[in-house]
């Protein structure tokens, strides 16, 4: 069975400072991992994905995430936050051969001017 | 041209009514999904179809019935609506075909409010 835990429900950063959104996963299989972003009253957009290739994954809008098997983590980072990054972020896990993706409970990112 | 389109975007209806939400994708994907997002933003899968075949059917009341006339369409019909059905319903599609790692493409959501 797969599961994913987002360790922070809310994160606040100042504009121009680094962003770290934490995600731990559990999977019986070699997992695929994703980060999605949801802006207010919008749908979900894929930021990046890990599928057993390079462990450091680069996504859109300057975000990246590192897959660490030993720590079962897939944290999302960005060197410098922008006001437009304020949104809800979801970490997602999927196991091999399964169509079902399991979403984390989300982390709301607030960017302060 | 919208990749995954849902209609309607907003739906306000009274308890006890029956309503449908439609979803269409033009990406050529073979798998479609319905997710429910509650007021706390938690996303939970409801159904999934692969090439018109139901492959995921989570613990959802029988009042919810999905229908997939072809692999580009997945509709959701809800009978006897209840207050607790109020949520945002997202349609999504992916190219699964037994290979892992394909992300979903989501529609923009249908905000259902039952009064």
Tab-separated table of C-alpha atoms in Angstrom:
chain	number	residue	atom	x	y	z
A	1	UNK	CA	0.000	0.000	0.000
A	2	UNK	CA	1.080	3.524	-0.647
A	3	UNK	CA	0.699	6.618	1.482
A	4	UNK	CA	2.104	10.100	1.598
A	5	UNK	CA	2.510	12.532	4.470
A	6	UNK	CA	2.967	16.246	4.062
A	7	UNK	CA	4.598	17.353	7.252
A	8	UNK	CA	3.393	20.963	7.285
A	9	UNK	CA	-0.153	22.105	6.639
A	10	UNK	CA	0.947	25.765	6.383
A	11	UNK	CA	4.278	27.349	5.447
A	12	UNK	CA	4.984	31.078	5.401
A	13	UNK	CA	8.059	32.600	3.775
A	14	UNK	CA	9.115	36.085	2.814
A	15	UNK	CA	9.399	36.965	-0.842
A	16	UNK	CA	12.897	36.240	-2.108
A	17	UNK	CA	13.691	33.621	0.567
A	18	UNK	CA	13.940	29.856	0.000
A	19	UNK	CA	10.935	27.555	0.037
A	20	UNK	CA	10.919	24.052	1.533
A	21	UNK	CA	7.770	21.916	1.489
A	22	UNK	CA	8.248	18.509	3.083
A	23	UNK	CA	6.828	15.192	1.943
A	24	UNK	CA	7.445	11.650	3.176
A	25	UNK	CA	6.100	8.628	1.391
A	26	UNK	CA	5.472	4.965	1.999
A	27	UNK	CA	5.280	2.475	-0.844
A	28	UNK	CA	5.567	-1.270	-1.240
A	29	UNK	CA	6.744	-0.774	-4.789
A	30	UNK	CA	9.225	1.487	-6.463
A	31	UNK	CA	7.135	4.632	-6.378
A	32	UNK	CA	6.401	7.406	-8.775
A	33	UNK	CA	6.164	10.728	-6.971
A	34	UNK	CA	4.671	14.008	-8.031
A	35	UNK	CA	4.114	17.537	-6.813
A	36	UNK	CA	1.017	19.430	-7.897
A	37	UNK	CA	0.103	23.058	-7.274
A	38	UNK	CA	-3.390	24.461	-6.899
A	39	UNK	CA	-3.897	28.216	-7.016
A	40	UNK	CA	-7.055	29.594	-5.378
A	41	UNK	CA	-10.205	28.493	-7.171
A	42	UNK	CA	-8.196	26.781	-9.865
A	43	UNK	CA	-7.477	23.232	-10.958
A	44	UNK	CA	-4.306	21.307	-10.190
A	45	UNK	CA	-1.159	21.720	-12.235
A	46	UNK	CA	1.738	19.266	-12.376
A	47	UNK	CA	4.945	20.866	-11.069
A	48	UNK	CA	7.308	17.923	-11.420
A	49	UNK	CA	7.558	14.147	-11.233
A	50	UNK	CA	10.005	11.441	-10.229
A	51	UNK	CA	9.881	8.109	-12.044
A	52	UNK	CA	13.116	6.319	-11.055
A	53	UNK	CA	15.429	8.286	-13.292
A	54	UNK	CA	17.506	11.127	-11.833
A	55	UNK	CA	16.894	11.639	-8.124
A	56	UNK	CA	16.977	15.424	-8.434
A	57	UNK	CA	14.002	16.492	-10.456
A	58	UNK	CA	13.523	19.944	-11.904
A	59	UNK	CA	10.065	21.283	-12.514
A	60	UNK	CA	8.337	24.388	-13.708
A	61	UNK	CA	8.632	27.863	-12.187
A	62	UNK	CA	12.030	27.150	-10.613
A	63	UNK	CA	10.863	24.338	-8.334
A	64	UNK	CA	12.811	21.158	-7.810
A	65	UNK	CA	12.567	18.074	-5.617
A	66	UNK	CA	14.997	15.415	-4.498
A	67	UNK	CA	14.071	11.764	-4.110
A	68	UNK	CA	15.836	10.265	-1.079
A	69	UNK	CA	15.081	6.581	-0.757
A	70	UNK	CA	16.938	6.198	2.536
A	71	UNK	CA	14.777	8.904	4.094
A	72	UNK	CA	11.621	8.058	2.098
A	73	UNK	CA	11.329	11.745	1.336
A	74	UNK	CA	10.533	13.888	-1.682
A	75	UNK	CA	10.796	17.472	-0.476
A	76	UNK	CA	9.973	20.390	-2.767
A	77	UNK	CA	12.282	23.391	-2.852
A	78	UNK	CA	12.698	26.711	-4.585
A	79	UNK	CA	15.651	29.061	-4.034
A	80	UNK	CA	13.646	32.276	-4.020
A	81	UNK	CA	9.924	32.612	-3.391
A	82	UNK	CA	7.750	34.831	-5.520
A	83	UNK	CA	4.361	36.235	-4.585
A	84	UNK	CA	2.790	34.179	-7.363
A	85	UNK	CA	3.952	30.979	-5.626
A	86	UNK	CA	1.280	31.405	-2.950
A	87	UNK	CA	-0.932	28.352	-3.408
A	88	UNK	CA	-1.752	24.879	-2.106
A	89	UNK	CA	0.828	22.202	-2.897
A	90	UNK	CA	0.112	18.480	-3.008
A	91	UNK	CA	2.578	15.614	-2.851
A	92	UNK	CA	1.344	12.494	-4.663
A	93	UNK	CA	2.530	8.885	-4.715
A	94	UNK	CA	1.756	6.083	-7.130
A	95	UNK	CA	3.037	2.544	-7.085
A	96	UNK	CA	4.056	0.459	-10.070
A	97	UNK	CA	1.187	-1.094	-11.978
A	98	UNK	CA	-1.475	0.920	-10.221
A	99	UNK	CA	-3.689	3.578	-11.689
A	100	UNK	CA	-4.472	5.071	-8.323
A	101	UNK	CA	-2.593	8.112	-7.153
A	102	UNK	CA	-2.656	8.934	-3.457
A	103	UNK	CA	-2.661	12.621	-2.574
A	104	UNK	CA	-1.197	14.161	0.546
A	105	UNK	CA	-3.312	16.516	2.609
A	106	UNK	CA	-1.694	19.576	1.085
A	107	UNK	CA	0.578	22.392	2.261
A	108	UNK	CA	-0.620	25.957	1.964
A	109	UNK	CA	2.255	28.248	1.036
A	110	UNK	CA	1.950	31.877	2.007
A	111	UNK	CA	4.446	34.396	0.614
A	112	UNK	CA	4.884	37.606	2.577
A	113	UNK	CA	5.872	40.849	0.912
B	1	UNK	CA	-8.138	24.307	-26.753
B	2	UNK	CA	-8.763	23.027	-23.221
B	3	UNK	CA	-7.183	19.621	-22.568
B	4	UNK	CA	-9.623	18.423	-19.877
B	5	UNK	CA	-12.873	20.309	-19.741
B	6	UNK	CA	-15.615	19.961	-17.173
B	7	UNK	CA	-19.108	21.348	-17.245
B	8	UNK	CA	-20.617	23.032	-15.426
B	9	UNK	CA	-18.029	25.023	-13.508
B	10	UNK	CA	-20.525	25.871	-10.757
B	11	UNK	CA	-23.612	23.953	-9.743
B	12	UNK	CA	-26.027	25.031	-7.020
B	13	UNK	CA	-28.938	22.729	-6.373
B	14	UNK	CA	-31.402	21.679	-3.723
B	15	UNK	CA	-31.233	18.548	-1.615
B	16	UNK	CA	-32.904	15.587	-3.221
B	17	UNK	CA	-32.244	16.676	-6.797
B	18	UNK	CA	-30.380	14.619	-9.400
B	19	UNK	CA	-27.522	16.264	-11.297
B	20	UNK	CA	-24.755	15.370	-13.748
B	21	UNK	CA	-21.264	16.658	-14.318
B	22	UNK	CA	-19.598	16.099	-17.675
B	23	UNK	CA	-15.936	15.691	-18.514
B	24	UNK	CA	-14.146	15.493	-21.829
B	25	UNK	CA	-10.450	15.194	-22.667
B	26	UNK	CA	-8.792	15.775	-26.012
B	27	UNK	CA	-5.360	14.467	-25.066
B	28	UNK	CA	-5.875	10.950	-26.393
B	29	UNK	CA	-5.395	9.547	-22.895
B	30	UNK	CA	-6.794	6.121	-22.094
B	31	UNK	CA	-7.630	6.628	-18.417
B	32	UNK	CA	-9.965	9.093	-16.725
B	33	UNK	CA	-10.745	9.790	-13.090
B	34	UNK	CA	-13.138	11.554	-10.754
B	35	UNK	CA	-11.757	13.068	-7.559
B	36	UNK	CA	-13.638	14.816	-4.779
B	37	UNK	CA	-12.005	17.721	-2.927
B	38	UNK	CA	-13.615	18.561	0.391
B	39	UNK	CA	-13.658	21.866	2.242
B	40	UNK	CA	-10.259	21.053	3.813
B	41	UNK	CA	-8.741	20.633	0.343
B	42	UNK	CA	-8.362	16.855	0.791
B	43	UNK	CA	-8.478	15.042	-2.562
B	44	UNK	CA	-9.916	11.554	-2.688
B	45	UNK	CA	-10.352	9.345	-5.710
B	46	UNK	CA	-13.869	8.197	-6.474
B	47	UNK	CA	-13.738	6.370	-9.790
B	48	UNK	CA	-11.435	5.586	-12.665
B	49	UNK	CA	-12.067	4.250	-16.141
B	50	UNK	CA	-9.492	2.776	-18.497
B	51	UNK	CA	-10.697	2.479	-22.089
B	52	UNK	CA	-14.324	2.629	-20.910
B	53	UNK	CA	-13.781	-0.063	-18.290
B	54	UNK	CA	-14.292	0.735	-14.613
B	55	UNK	CA	-11.010	-0.019	-12.823
B	56	UNK	CA	-11.295	1.930	-9.584
B	57	UNK	CA	-14.463	2.186	-7.576
B	58	UNK	CA	-13.767	3.514	-4.115
B	59	UNK	CA	-16.206	3.469	-1.231
B	60	UNK	CA	-18.674	5.919	-2.666
B	61	UNK	CA	-22.453	5.950	-2.059
B	62	UNK	CA	-24.524	4.216	-4.714
B	63	UNK	CA	-26.081	7.588	-5.472
B	64	UNK	CA	-22.930	8.349	-7.468
B	65	UNK	CA	-22.767	6.643	-10.844
B	66	UNK	CA	-20.027	7.233	-13.408
B	67	UNK	CA	-20.531	6.623	-17.093
B	68	UNK	CA	-17.911	6.502	-19.819
B	69	UNK	CA	-19.440	6.388	-23.313
B	70	UNK	CA	-15.973	6.435	-24.870
B	71	UNK	CA	-12.427	6.890	-23.634
B	72	UNK	CA	-12.571	10.659	-24.146
B	73	UNK	CA	-15.592	11.176	-21.901
B	74	UNK	CA	-16.372	10.429	-18.283
B	75	UNK	CA	-19.559	11.737	-16.738
B	76	UNK	CA	-20.686	11.670	-13.125
B	77	UNK	CA	-24.342	11.405	-12.215
B	78	UNK	CA	-25.479	12.015	-8.651
B	79	UNK	CA	-28.928	11.018	-7.413
B	80	UNK	CA	-30.757	12.381	-4.394
B	81	UNK	CA	-28.172	15.010	-3.577
B	82	UNK	CA	-27.300	15.570	0.085
B	83	UNK	CA	-25.700	18.492	1.893
B	84	UNK	CA	-22.539	16.435	2.395
B	85	UNK	CA	-22.078	16.137	-1.351
B	86	UNK	CA	-21.076	19.781	-1.480
B	87	UNK	CA	-17.472	19.823	-2.683
B	88	UNK	CA	-15.319	20.489	-5.702
B	89	UNK	CA	-15.255	17.578	-8.123
B	90	UNK	CA	-12.237	17.229	-10.372
B	91	UNK	CA	-11.973	15.195	-13.508
B	92	UNK	CA	-8.515	14.071	-14.612
B	93	UNK	CA	-6.961	11.990	-17.336
B	94	UNK	CA	-3.689	10.168	-17.844
B	95	UNK	CA	-1.995	7.868	-20.264
B	96	UNK	CA	-1.627	4.866	-18.004
B	97	UNK	CA	-1.452	1.824	-20.267
B	98	UNK	CA	0.300	-0.165	-17.573
B	99	UNK	CA	3.267	2.163	-17.397
B	100	UNK	CA	3.894	4.097	-14.238
B	101	UNK	CA	4.918	7.664	-13.935
B	102	UNK	CA	2.388	9.469	-16.051
B	103	UNK	CA	1.008	12.458	-14.245
B	104	UNK	CA	-2.583	13.458	-14.373
B	105	UNK	CA	-3.994	16.361	-16.339
B	106	UNK	CA	-6.796	17.909	-14.317
B	107	UNK	CA	-9.872	19.774	-15.326
B	108	UNK	CA	-10.620	23.084	-13.632
B	109	UNK	CA	-13.193	21.544	-11.297
B	110	UNK	CA	-16.919	21.730	-10.687
B	111	UNK	CA	-17.949	23.427	-7.460
B	112	UNK	CA	-21.136	21.705	-6.306
B	113	UNK	CA	-23.187	23.391	-3.596
B	114	UNK	CA	-26.203	21.589	-2.200
B	115	UNK	CA	-28.640	23.791	-0.299
